[in-house]
């Protein structure tokens, strides 16, 4: 990961910093409390590594990252591949152009001391990921299969590995114990490797041929019974239908007997309606003009007035409009009397009563017509039912069908009783067989889980993976120790960080720990392909240690194994005689300043 430019504004102790990185190694020097570490943390924030700057865990605490007296700060890091990660505080936003995604190893490259601070399990996970041999279920399953583990059991191990080999091994042992308990529950005996192989349950004998024969007999009886039941259902349904329609005849005949009386009533109702309509016509004519108010009367008077004025001469055909107007006027006068004629007030007073009488007569005629239609339909329905009942019902066929069905039911019941006895014997035999198979299955589970627990033990697959993972990583640490002329650091099989002679990391001096962290970070950077280092507080080293550090980084840069190294430390001045791969920058009062190298 090559960094080409860093731009930081108002981040912690940095007020303003803009620097183009023209060499692989960039040395940032200055006195204490000038902003060097602030610049380092700004770079970490922009690159989005899994780090916590200044212990800020909550969003409201991000304001503490802004330079004193300012409202916001930002940092931008330009990479050689054209991407530009960007961080903004106090919003907490971390942005990046296009497709920049922080590498999972950045945490340990940007803050080297984090790797040694991990516990053994987490350190193992990091190394497996870096070396491309993570705890992949597929690989472990394949290795288990080579050890003779059943494929189905091997696949079940996959989810267990999420908690690590130790937990997976313990879980496999627990499952083996559960399988032994299950075997004991089935057999009622204490499990042993020998009796587990040969145990079988006592199986009572039963006549399988007789069972098959009786079962077939019951099936045939079911088929025959279903056929007779269909016949019975059809005949019984016909009998019920005939009884139902016969029961309707009385009501239908009663309704049909009213046809003559209803017809006479309908004739009388129609006569009454005709008389009322005649009276209504006479009264309407007699009522004449009367008090006529409203739009319809006004329009009628207008038509009566205008029609003579627009009348076509007698020797010519009148227009359609004249004909329509005259027809409308005639209809009006038929209902209200002639326009201008004097009307009879008494006749006009009777009109509402006679109109109501006509409406009642209309309803009476309609109701009588409805009653007549119902009576006629009842007469037709009764005639149709009598026609249907002319054919006699075959009651003997229904009785015979029921007798045959009862005979089959009796025969079937005897067969079912015998079959139940055989079925009980069959179930006992099958249960014994199932017990034997179940015990054999639990035995296989016990053997498989025992094999799996042995494979997942430290001297099994974990040992194989550790050997392949630690070899290249420790070789890289050895190469760094040689190049820097520092104390060699190794990762032992228990995943502890120790010196080559076995001294634990925790017992090292401060400067030795710093060297160990730097070499661990470089090894991580190398195997991950990042080619990036960020080393803060290099002033913990003595003068020779600093020379060794820069020489080591120079070798890495010359060999093309390091794209960018950012080194921060407290110095009185910029050192002189730096190699072309190293550029130095002076940090003072929160800004990058120009300063000549000291002798």
Coordinates of C-alpha atoms in Angstrom, one line a residue:
X1 CA 0.0 0.0 0.0
X2 CA 1.8 3.1 -1.2
X3 CA 0.9 6.4 0.3
X4 CA 1.6 9.4 -1.9
X5 CA 0.2 12.4 0.1
X6 CA -1.2 13.2 3.6
X7 CA -3.4 16.2 4.3
X8 CA -4.5 16.8 7.9
X9 CA -6.4 19.8 9.4
X10 CA -7.3 20.3 13.1
X11 CA -6.8 16.7 14.3
X12 CA -5.8 16.4 17.9
X13 CA -2.4 18.2 18.2
X14 CA -2.1 18.8 14.4
X15 CA -3.3 22.2 13.1
X16 CA -2.2 21.8 9.6
X17 CA -0.1 19.2 7.8
X18 CA 0.3 18.7 4.0
X19 CA 3.1 16.5 2.8
X20 CA 3.8 14.6 -0.4
X21 CA 5.7 11.4 0.3
X22 CA 8.4 11.1 -2.3
X23 CA 10.4 8.3 -0.7
X24 CA 9.5 4.9 0.7
X25 CA 10.4 5.9 4.2
X26 CA 9.1 9.1 5.8
X27 CA 10.6 10.2 9.1
X28 CA 8.5 12.6 11.2
X29 CA 10.6 14.3 13.9
X30 CA 10.1 16.9 16.5
X31 CA 10.0 17.7 20.2
X32 CA 7.4 16.3 22.6
X33 CA 3.8 17.5 22.3
X34 CA 4.2 19.0 18.9
X35 CA 1.7 16.8 17.0
X36 CA 3.7 13.7 15.7
X37 CA 1.5 11.1 17.3
X38 CA -1.6 13.1 16.3
X39 CA -0.5 12.9 12.7
X40 CA 0.0 9.1 13.1
X41 CA -3.5 8.7 14.5
X42 CA -5.0 10.9 11.8
X43 CA -3.5 8.5 9.2
X44 CA -5.0 5.5 11.1
X45 CA -8.4 7.2 11.1
X46 CA -8.4 7.9 7.3
X47 CA -7.3 4.4 6.4
X48 CA -10.1 3.0 8.5
X49 CA -8.2 0.4 10.5
X50 CA -9.8 -1.2 13.5
X51 CA -8.2 1.2 15.9
X52 CA -9.6 3.5 18.6
X53 CA -8.0 6.9 18.5
X54 CA -7.3 8.3 22.0
X55 CA -9.7 5.9 23.6
X56 CA -12.8 7.5 22.0
X57 CA -15.6 4.9 22.0
X58 CA -18.7 7.0 21.8
X59 CA -19.7 9.4 19.0
X60 CA -20.1 12.3 21.4
X61 CA -16.5 11.8 22.5
X62 CA -15.3 12.3 18.9
X63 CA -15.3 16.1 19.6
X64 CA -12.1 15.4 21.7
X65 CA -10.3 14.6 18.4
X66 CA -10.7 18.1 17.1
X67 CA -7.8 20.5 17.6
X68 CA -8.4 22.9 20.5
X69 CA -10.4 25.9 19.6
X70 CA -11.7 24.4 16.3
X71 CA -15.1 23.0 15.4
X72 CA -14.1 20.2 13.0
X73 CA -11.1 18.5 11.6
X74 CA -10.3 16.3 8.6
X75 CA -7.6 14.0 7.2
X76 CA -7.1 12.8 3.7
X77 CA -4.6 10.1 2.6
X78 CA -3.9 9.6 -1.1
X79 CA -2.9 6.1 -2.2
X80 CA -0.8 5.1 -5.2
X81 CA -3.7 3.2 -6.7
X82 CA -5.7 6.4 -7.1
X83 CA -8.0 5.9 -4.1
X84 CA -8.3 8.6 -1.4
X85 CA -9.6 7.5 2.0
X86 CA -10.9 10.4 4.0
X87 CA -12.0 10.9 7.7
X88 CA -14.0 13.8 9.1
X89 CA -14.5 14.6 12.9
X90 CA -16.5 15.1 15.0
X91 CA -19.1 13.5 12.8
X92 CA -17.2 10.3 12.9
X93 CA -17.6 9.7 9.1
X94 CA -14.9 7.8 7.3
X95 CA -15.3 8.1 3.5
X96 CA -13.4 6.7 0.6
X97 CA -13.5 7.2 -3.1
X98 CA -14.6 4.3 -5.3
X99 CA -13.9 0.8 -3.9
X100 CA -11.4 1.3 -1.1
X101 CA -11.9 -1.3 1.6
X102 CA -9.6 -1.4 4.7
X103 CA -7.5 -4.6 4.7
X104 CA -8.1 -6.8 7.8
X105 CA -4.4 -6.7 8.7
X106 CA -4.2 -2.9 8.8
X107 CA -4.9 -2.9 12.6
X108 CA -1.6 -4.7 13.3
X109 CA 0.4 -2.8 10.7
X110 CA -0.7 0.7 11.9
X111 CA -0.5 -0.1 15.6
X112 CA 2.2 -2.8 15.9
X113 CA 1.8 -3.4 19.7
X114 CA -1.7 -4.7 19.2
X115 CA -0.6 -8.1 17.9
X116 CA 1.5 -9.0 21.0
X117 CA -1.5 -7.8 23.1
X118 CA -3.8 -10.5 21.7
X119 CA -4.4 -13.8 23.6
X120 CA -3.3 -17.0 22.1
X121 CA -6.6 -17.9 20.4
X122 CA -7.0 -14.5 18.8
X123 CA -3.4 -14.5 17.7
X124 CA -3.9 -17.9 16.1
X125 CA -7.0 -16.7 14.2
X126 CA -5.0 -13.6 12.9
X127 CA -2.2 -15.8 11.7
X128 CA -4.4 -18.3 10.0
X129 CA -6.1 -15.5 8.2
X130 CA -2.9 -13.9 7.1
X131 CA -1.3 -17.1 5.9
X132 CA -4.4 -18.0 4.0
X133 CA -5.2 -21.1 6.1
X134 CA -8.1 -19.8 8.2
X135 CA -10.2 -22.4 10.0
X136 CA -12.0 -23.2 6.8
X137 CA -14.6 -25.9 7.4
X138 CA -14.0 -27.4 4.0
X139 CA -10.3 -28.0 4.6
X140 CA -11.0 -29.5 8.1
X141 CA -13.7 -31.7 6.7
X142 CA -11.3 -32.9 4.0
X143 CA -8.6 -33.7 6.6
X144 CA -11.2 -35.5 8.8
X145 CA -12.3 -37.6 5.8
X146 CA -8.7 -38.6 5.2
X147 CA -8.6 -39.8 8.8
X148 CA -11.6 -42.1 8.2
X149 CA -14.3 -39.9 9.7
X150 CA -17.8 -40.4 8.2
X151 CA -18.7 -37.6 5.7
X152 CA -21.9 -36.6 7.5
X153 CA -20.2 -36.3 10.8
X154 CA -17.3 -34.4 9.3
X155 CA -19.7 -31.8 7.8
X156 CA -21.3 -31.3 11.3
X157 CA -17.9 -30.3 12.6
X158 CA -17.9 -27.1 10.4
X159 CA -20.1 -24.9 12.7
X160 CA -18.2 -26.1 15.8
X161 CA -14.9 -24.6 14.5
X162 CA -16.3 -21.1 14.8
X163 CA -15.3 -21.3 18.5
X164 CA -11.9 -22.7 17.7
X165 CA -10.2 -26.1 17.8
X166 CA -10.2 -26.4 21.6
X167 CA -13.9 -25.8 21.9
X168 CA -14.7 -28.0 18.9
X169 CA -12.7 -30.8 20.4
X170 CA -14.5 -30.5 23.7
X171 CA -17.8 -30.5 21.9
X172 CA -16.9 -33.6 20.0
X173 CA -16.1 -35.4 23.3
X174 CA -19.4 -34.2 24.7
X175 CA -21.3 -35.6 21.7
X176 CA -19.4 -38.9 22.1
X177 CA -20.6 -39.0 25.7
X178 CA -24.1 -38.2 24.6
X179 CA -23.9 -41.0 22.1
X180 CA -22.9 -43.5 24.8
X181 CA -25.8 -42.4 26.9
X182 CA -28.1 -42.9 24.0
X183 CA -26.7 -46.4 23.4
X184 CA -27.3 -47.3 27.0
X185 CA -30.9 -45.9 26.8
X186 CA -31.6 -48.2 23.9
X187 CA -29.9 -51.3 25.1
X188 CA -30.2 -51.0 28.9
X189 CA -26.5 -52.0 29.2
X190 CA -23.2 -50.2 29.8
X191 CA -21.4 -49.4 26.6
X192 CA -18.2 -51.1 25.7
X193 CA -16.2 -51.0 22.5
X194 CA -16.7 -54.8 22.0
X195 CA -20.3 -55.2 23.0
X196 CA -21.1 -52.1 21.0
X197 CA -20.0 -53.9 17.8
X198 CA -22.1 -57.0 18.3
X199 CA -25.2 -56.1 20.4
X200 CA -28.6 -57.1 18.9
X201 CA -32.1 -57.0 20.4
X202 CA -34.2 -60.2 20.8
X203 CA -36.8 -60.2 18.0
X204 CA -40.1 -62.3 18.4
X205 CA -41.1 -64.3 15.3
X206 CA -44.3 -63.6 13.4
X207 CA -46.0 -65.1 10.3
X208 CA -45.2 -62.6 7.6
X209 CA -46.9 -64.6 4.9
X210 CA -50.2 -64.8 6.9
X211 CA -49.9 -61.1 7.6
X212 CA -49.6 -60.4 3.8
X213 CA -52.5 -62.7 3.0
X214 CA -54.8 -61.1 5.5
X215 CA -53.8 -57.7 4.5
X216 CA -54.7 -58.5 0.9
X217 CA -58.0 -59.9 2.0
X218 CA -58.9 -56.7 3.9
X219 CA -58.0 -54.6 0.9
X220 CA -60.2 -56.7 -1.4
X221 CA -63.1 -56.5 1.1
X222 CA -62.6 -52.7 1.2
X223 CA -62.9 -52.5 -2.6
X224 CA -66.0 -54.7 -2.7
X225 CA -67.6 -52.8 0.3
X226 CA -67.0 -49.5 -1.4
X227 CA -68.8 -50.8 -4.6
X228 CA -71.8 -52.0 -2.6
X229 CA -71.9 -48.8 -0.6
X230 CA -72.0 -46.7 -3.8
X231 CA -75.0 -48.9 -5.0
X232 CA -76.7 -48.4 -1.6
X233 CA -76.1 -44.7 -1.7
X234 CA -77.6 -44.4 -5.1
X235 CA -80.7 -46.5 -4.3
X236 CA -81.2 -44.8 -0.9
X237 CA -80.8 -41.4 -2.5
X238 CA -83.5 -42.2 -5.1
X239 CA -85.8 -43.5 -2.4
X240 CA -85.3 -40.4 -0.3
X241 CA -85.9 -38.1 -3.4
X242 CA -89.2 -39.9 -4.2
X243 CA -90.4 -39.5 -0.6
X244 CA -89.5 -35.8 -0.6
X245 CA -91.3 -34.9 -3.8
X246 CA -94.3 -37.0 -2.8
X247 CA -94.5 -35.0 0.4
X248 CA -94.7 -31.8 -1.7
X249 CA -97.9 -32.9 -3.5
X250 CA -100.4 -31.8 -0.8
X251 CA -99.2 -28.3 -0.7
X252 CA -98.9 -28.1 -4.5
X253 CA -102.4 -29.4 -5.0
X254 CA -103.8 -26.9 -2.5
X255 CA -102.1 -24.1 -4.3
X256 CA -103.2 -25.4 -7.8
X257 CA -106.9 -25.6 -6.6
X258 CA -107.0 -21.7 -6.3
X259 CA -106.4 -21.1 -10.0
X260 CA -110.1 -20.6 -10.9
X261 CA -110.8 -18.3 -8.0
X262 CA -107.7 -16.2 -8.7
X263 CA -108.6 -15.9 -12.4
X264 CA -112.0 -14.5 -11.5
X265 CA -110.5 -12.1 -9.0
X266 CA -108.0 -10.9 -11.6
X267 CA -110.9 -10.2 -14.1
X268 CA -112.8 -8.2 -11.4
X269 CA -109.6 -6.3 -10.5
X270 CA -109.0 -5.4 -14.1
X271 CA -112.6 -4.2 -14.5
X272 CA -112.2 -2.0 -11.4
X273 CA -109.0 -0.5 -12.8
X274 CA -110.7 0.3 -16.1
X275 CA -113.5 2.1 -14.4
X276 CA -111.1 4.1 -12.2
X277 CA -109.1 5.1 -15.3
X278 CA -112.3 6.2 -17.1
X279 CA -113.3 8.3 -14.1
X280 CA -109.8 9.8 -13.9
X281 CA -109.9 10.8 -17.7
X282 CA -113.3 12.5 -17.2
X283 CA -112.2 14.4 -14.1
X284 CA -109.0 15.5 -15.8
X285 CA -110.9 17.0 -18.7
X286 CA -113.4 18.6 -16.5
X287 CA -110.8 20.1 -14.2
X288 CA -109.7 22.2 -17.1
X289 CA -107.2 24.9 -16.6
X290 CA -107.5 25.6 -12.8
X291 CA -104.6 27.2 -11.0
X292 CA -101.5 26.4 -13.2
X293 CA -98.2 27.4 -11.7
X294 CA -94.7 26.1 -12.5
X295 CA -92.3 25.8 -15.4
X296 CA -94.2 23.1 -17.3
X297 CA -97.4 25.2 -17.4
X298 CA -95.4 28.3 -18.5
X299 CA -93.7 26.3 -21.3
X300 CA -97.1 24.9 -22.5
X301 CA -98.6 28.4 -22.7
X302 CA -95.5 29.6 -24.6
X303 CA -95.9 26.7 -27.1
X304 CA -99.6 27.4 -27.5
X305 CA -98.9 31.1 -28.2
X306 CA -96.0 30.6 -30.6
X307 CA -97.3 27.5 -32.6
X308 CA -99.9 29.5 -34.7
X309 CA -97.3 32.2 -35.5
X310 CA -94.8 29.6 -37.0
X311 CA -97.5 27.4 -38.6
X312 CA -96.6 26.3 -42.2
X313 CA -99.3 27.2 -44.9
X314 CA -101.9 24.5 -45.6
X315 CA -100.6 23.8 -49.0
X316 CA -97.2 22.7 -47.7
X317 CA -96.0 19.9 -45.5
X318 CA -95.5 20.9 -41.8
X319 CA -91.9 20.6 -40.4
X320 CA -90.9 17.9 -37.9
X321 CA -90.4 20.5 -35.2
X322 CA -94.1 21.7 -35.7
X323 CA -95.3 18.2 -35.4
X324 CA -93.3 17.5 -32.2
X325 CA -94.5 20.8 -30.6
X326 CA -98.2 20.1 -31.5
X327 CA -97.9 16.5 -30.1
X328 CA -96.4 17.8 -26.9
X329 CA -99.2 20.4 -26.5
X330 CA -101.9 17.8 -27.1
X331 CA -100.4 15.6 -24.5
X332 CA -100.3 18.4 -22.0
X333 CA -104.0 19.3 -22.7
X334 CA -105.0 15.7 -22.3
X335 CA -103.6 15.7 -18.8
X336 CA -104.3 19.3 -17.7
X337 CA -107.1 20.4 -20.1
X338 CA -107.1 23.0 -22.8
X339 CA -105.0 26.1 -22.3
X340 CA -107.3 29.0 -21.6
X341 CA -110.4 26.8 -20.9
X342 CA -112.3 27.3 -17.7
X343 CA -112.0 24.3 -15.4
X344 CA -114.4 22.7 -12.8
X345 CA -112.9 23.3 -9.3
X346 CA -114.8 20.4 -7.9
X347 CA -113.4 18.1 -10.5
X348 CA -109.9 19.4 -9.8
X349 CA -110.4 18.8 -6.1
X350 CA -111.3 15.1 -6.7
X351 CA -108.3 14.4 -9.0
X352 CA -105.8 13.5 -6.2
X353 CA -108.2 11.0 -4.6
X354 CA -109.0 9.3 -8.0
X355 CA -105.3 9.1 -8.9
X356 CA -104.5 7.4 -5.6
X357 CA -107.3 5.0 -6.3
X358 CA -105.9 4.2 -9.7
X359 CA -102.5 3.4 -8.1
X360 CA -104.1 1.0 -5.6
X361 CA -105.9 -0.7 -8.4
X362 CA -102.6 -1.1 -10.3
X363 CA -101.0 -2.7 -7.3
X364 CA -104.0 -5.0 -6.8
X365 CA -103.9 -6.2 -10.4
X366 CA -100.1 -6.8 -10.2
X367 CA -100.5 -8.8 -6.9
X368 CA -103.3 -10.9 -8.3
X369 CA -101.3 -11.7 -11.5
X370 CA -98.4 -12.8 -9.3
X371 CA -100.7 -15.1 -7.3
X372 CA -102.1 -16.6 -10.5
X373 CA -98.6 -17.3 -11.8
X374 CA -97.7 -19.1 -8.6
X375 CA -100.9 -21.2 -8.6
X376 CA -100.3 -22.2 -12.3
X377 CA -96.7 -23.2 -11.5
X378 CA -97.9 -25.3 -8.5
X379 CA -100.3 -27.1 -10.8
X380 CA -97.5 -27.8 -13.4
X381 CA -95.1 -29.0 -10.6
X382 CA -97.7 -31.3 -9.2
X383 CA -98.3 -32.8 -12.7
X384 CA -94.6 -33.3 -13.2
X385 CA -94.2 -35.1 -9.8
X386 CA -97.1 -37.5 -10.5
X387 CA -95.4 -38.3 -13.8
X388 CA -92.1 -39.1 -12.0
X389 CA -93.9 -41.3 -9.4
X390 CA -95.5 -43.4 -12.0
X391 CA -92.4 -45.7 -12.1
X392 CA -92.3 -47.9 -9.0
X393 CA -89.2 -48.0 -6.8
X394 CA -87.2 -51.2 -6.5
X395 CA -87.0 -51.6 -2.7
X396 CA -85.9 -55.2 -3.0
X397 CA -82.6 -54.2 -4.8
X398 CA -81.9 -51.8 -1.9
X399 CA -82.4 -54.5 0.7
X400 CA -80.2 -56.9 -1.2
X401 CA -77.4 -54.4 -1.5
X402 CA -77.5 -53.7 2.2
X403 CA -77.4 -57.4 3.0
X404 CA -74.4 -58.0 0.8
X405 CA -72.6 -55.0 2.4
X406 CA -73.3 -56.4 5.9
X407 CA -71.9 -59.8 4.9
X408 CA -68.7 -58.2 3.7
X409 CA -68.4 -56.1 6.8
X410 CA -68.6 -59.2 9.0
X411 CA -65.9 -61.1 7.0
X412 CA -63.7 -58.0 7.0
X413 CA -64.0 -57.6 10.8
X414 CA -62.8 -61.2 11.4
X415 CA -59.8 -60.6 9.1
X416 CA -59.0 -57.3 10.8
X417 CA -59.0 -58.9 14.3
X418 CA -56.5 -61.6 13.1
X419 CA -54.5 -58.9 11.4
X420 CA -54.2 -56.9 14.6
X421 CA -52.7 -59.8 16.4
X422 CA -50.1 -60.3 13.6
X423 CA -49.5 -56.5 13.4
X424 CA -48.6 -56.5 17.1
X425 CA -46.2 -59.3 16.5
X426 CA -44.8 -57.5 13.5
X427 CA -44.4 -54.3 15.5
X428 CA -42.4 -56.1 18.2
X429 CA -40.1 -57.7 15.6
X430 CA -39.6 -54.4 13.8
X431 CA -39.0 -52.7 17.1
X432 CA -36.3 -55.2 17.9
X433 CA -34.8 -54.6 14.5
X434 CA -35.0 -50.9 15.0
X435 CA -33.4 -51.2 18.4
X436 CA -30.5 -53.1 16.9
X437 CA -30.1 -50.6 14.1
X438 CA -30.4 -47.7 16.6
X439 CA -27.7 -49.2 18.9
X440 CA -25.5 -49.8 15.9
X441 CA -26.0 -46.1 14.8
X442 CA -25.1 -44.8 18.3
X443 CA -22.1 -47.1 18.3
X444 CA -21.0 -45.6 14.9
X445 CA -21.6 -42.1 16.4
X446 CA -19.4 -43.0 19.4
X447 CA -16.6 -44.2 17.2
X448 CA -16.9 -41.2 14.9
X449 CA -17.0 -38.6 17.6
X450 CA -14.0 -40.2 19.3
X451 CA -12.1 -40.1 16.1
X452 CA -13.1 -36.5 15.6
X453 CA -12.1 -35.5 19.1
X454 CA -8.7 -37.1 18.5
X455 CA -8.3 -35.3 15.2
X456 CA -9.2 -31.9 16.7
X457 CA -6.9 -32.4 19.7
X458 CA -3.7 -30.2 19.7
X459 CA -1.6 -33.0 18.4
X460 CA -4.1 -33.6 15.5
X461 CA -5.2 -31.2 12.7
X462 CA -4.4 -28.1 14.8
X463 CA -0.8 -29.2 15.0
X464 CA -0.7 -29.7 11.2
X465 CA -2.1 -26.3 10.6
X466 CA 0.2 -24.6 13.1
X467 CA 3.2 -26.1 11.5
X468 CA 2.2 -24.8 8.1
X469 CA 1.3 -21.4 9.5
X470 CA 4.1 -20.6 11.8
X471 CA 7.0 -21.8 9.5
X472 CA 6.8 -19.0 6.9
X473 CA 5.9 -16.4 9.5
X474 CA 8.8 -17.2 11.8
X475 CA 11.2 -17.3 8.8
X476 CA 10.2 -13.8 8.1
X477 CA 10.8 -12.7 11.7
X478 CA 14.2 -14.4 11.5
X479 CA 15.1 -12.5 8.3
X480 CA 14.1 -9.2 9.9
X481 CA 16.2 -9.9 13.0
X482 CA 19.2 -10.6 10.8
X483 CA 18.7 -7.5 8.6
X484 CA 18.2 -5.2 11.6
X485 CA 20.7 -7.0 13.9
X486 CA 18.1 -7.2 16.6
X487 CA 17.0 -10.0 19.0
X488 CA 15.1 -12.7 17.1
X489 CA 11.4 -13.1 17.9
X490 CA 9.3 -16.3 17.2
X491 CA 5.8 -17.5 17.7
X492 CA 5.9 -20.8 19.5
X493 CA 3.3 -23.7 19.0
X494 CA 1.3 -22.4 21.9
X495 CA 1.0 -19.0 20.0
X496 CA 3.1 -17.1 22.6
X497 CA 5.5 -14.4 21.5
X498 CA 8.9 -15.3 22.7
X499 CA 12.6 -14.7 21.9
X500 CA 14.6 -17.4 20.0
X501 CA 15.9 -18.6 23.4
X502 CA 12.4 -18.8 24.9
X503 CA 12.1 -15.6 26.9
X504 CA 8.4 -14.4 27.0
X505 CA 7.4 -11.1 25.4
X506 CA 6.2 -9.7 28.7
X507 CA 9.7 -10.0 30.2
X508 CA 11.3 -7.9 27.5
X509 CA 12.5 -4.4 28.1
X510 CA 10.6 -1.5 26.6
X511 CA 12.9 -1.1 23.7
X512 CA 13.0 -4.8 23.1
X513 CA 9.2 -4.9 23.0
X514 CA 9.3 -2.0 20.5
X515 CA 11.7 -3.9 18.2
X516 CA 9.6 -7.1 18.6
X517 CA 6.4 -5.2 17.7
X518 CA 8.0 -3.6 14.7
X519 CA 9.3 -7.0 13.3
X520 CA 5.9 -8.6 14.0
X521 CA 4.1 -5.7 12.2
X522 CA 6.5 -6.1 9.2
X523 CA 5.9 -9.8 9.0
X524 CA 2.2 -9.2 9.0
X525 CA 2.6 -6.5 6.4
X526 CA 4.7 -8.9 4.3
X527 CA 2.4 -11.9 4.3
X528 CA -0.7 -9.8 3.8
X529 CA 0.9 -8.0 0.8
X530 CA 0.3 -4.5 2.4
X531 CA 4.0 -3.4 2.3
X532 CA 3.1 -0.7 4.8
X533 CA 4.4 0.2 8.2
X534 CA 3.5 2.9 10.8
X535 CA 6.0 3.0 13.7
X536 CA 5.5 5.6 16.4
X537 CA 7.8 6.4 19.3
X538 CA 11.0 5.1 17.6
X539 CA 12.9 7.4 20.0
X540 CA 12.6 4.6 22.6
X541 CA 15.6 3.1 20.8
X542 CA 19.1 4.3 21.4
X543 CA 21.2 5.9 18.7
X544 CA 22.4 2.6 17.3
X545 CA 18.9 1.1 17.5
X546 CA 17.6 4.0 15.4
X547 CA 20.4 3.5 12.8
X548 CA 19.6 -0.2 12.7
X549 CA 15.9 0.6 12.2
X550 CA 16.5 2.9 9.3
X551 CA 19.0 0.5 7.8
X552 CA 16.4 -2.3 8.1
X553 CA 13.7 -0.3 6.5
X554 CA 16.1 0.8 3.7
X555 CA 16.8 -2.8 2.9
X556 CA 13.1 -3.6 2.7
X557 CA 12.5 -0.6 0.4
X558 CA 15.5 -1.6 -1.8
X559 CA 14.2 -5.1 -2.1
X560 CA 10.8 -3.9 -3.1
X561 CA 9.2 -5.4 0.0
X562 CA 8.1 -2.0 1.5
X563 CA 6.1 0.6 -0.3
X564 CA 5.6 3.1 2.6
X565 CA 7.0 3.3 6.1
X566 CA 5.8 6.2 8.3
X567 CA 8.2 6.6 11.3
X568 CA 7.4 9.0 14.2
X569 CA 9.7 9.9 17.1
X570 CA 11.0 12.6 19.4
X571 CA 14.4 14.1 18.2
X572 CA 16.2 17.4 18.9
X573 CA 16.7 17.8 15.2
X574 CA 16.4 16.0 11.8
X575 CA 19.3 13.5 11.5
X576 CA 21.9 14.0 8.8
X577 CA 23.2 11.5 6.3
X578 CA 19.9 9.9 5.5
X579 CA 19.8 7.5 2.6
X580 CA 17.8 8.4 -0.6
X581 CA 15.0 6.0 0.5
X582 CA 14.4 8.2 3.6
X583 CA 12.9 11.6 3.8
X584 CA 12.6 13.6 7.0
X585 CA 9.9 16.1 8.1
X586 CA 9.9 18.4 11.1
X587 CA 6.7 18.8 13.2
X588 CA 6.5 21.8 15.4
X589 CA 3.5 23.6 17.0
X590 CA 1.1 21.3 15.2
X591 CA 2.5 22.0 11.7
X592 CA 5.0 20.6 9.3
X593 CA 8.0 23.0 9.1
X594 CA 11.3 23.2 7.2
X595 CA 14.4 22.4 9.2
X596 CA 17.9 21.6 8.1
X597 CA 19.4 18.3 9.1
X598 CA 21.8 18.3 12.1
X599 CA 25.3 17.0 11.9

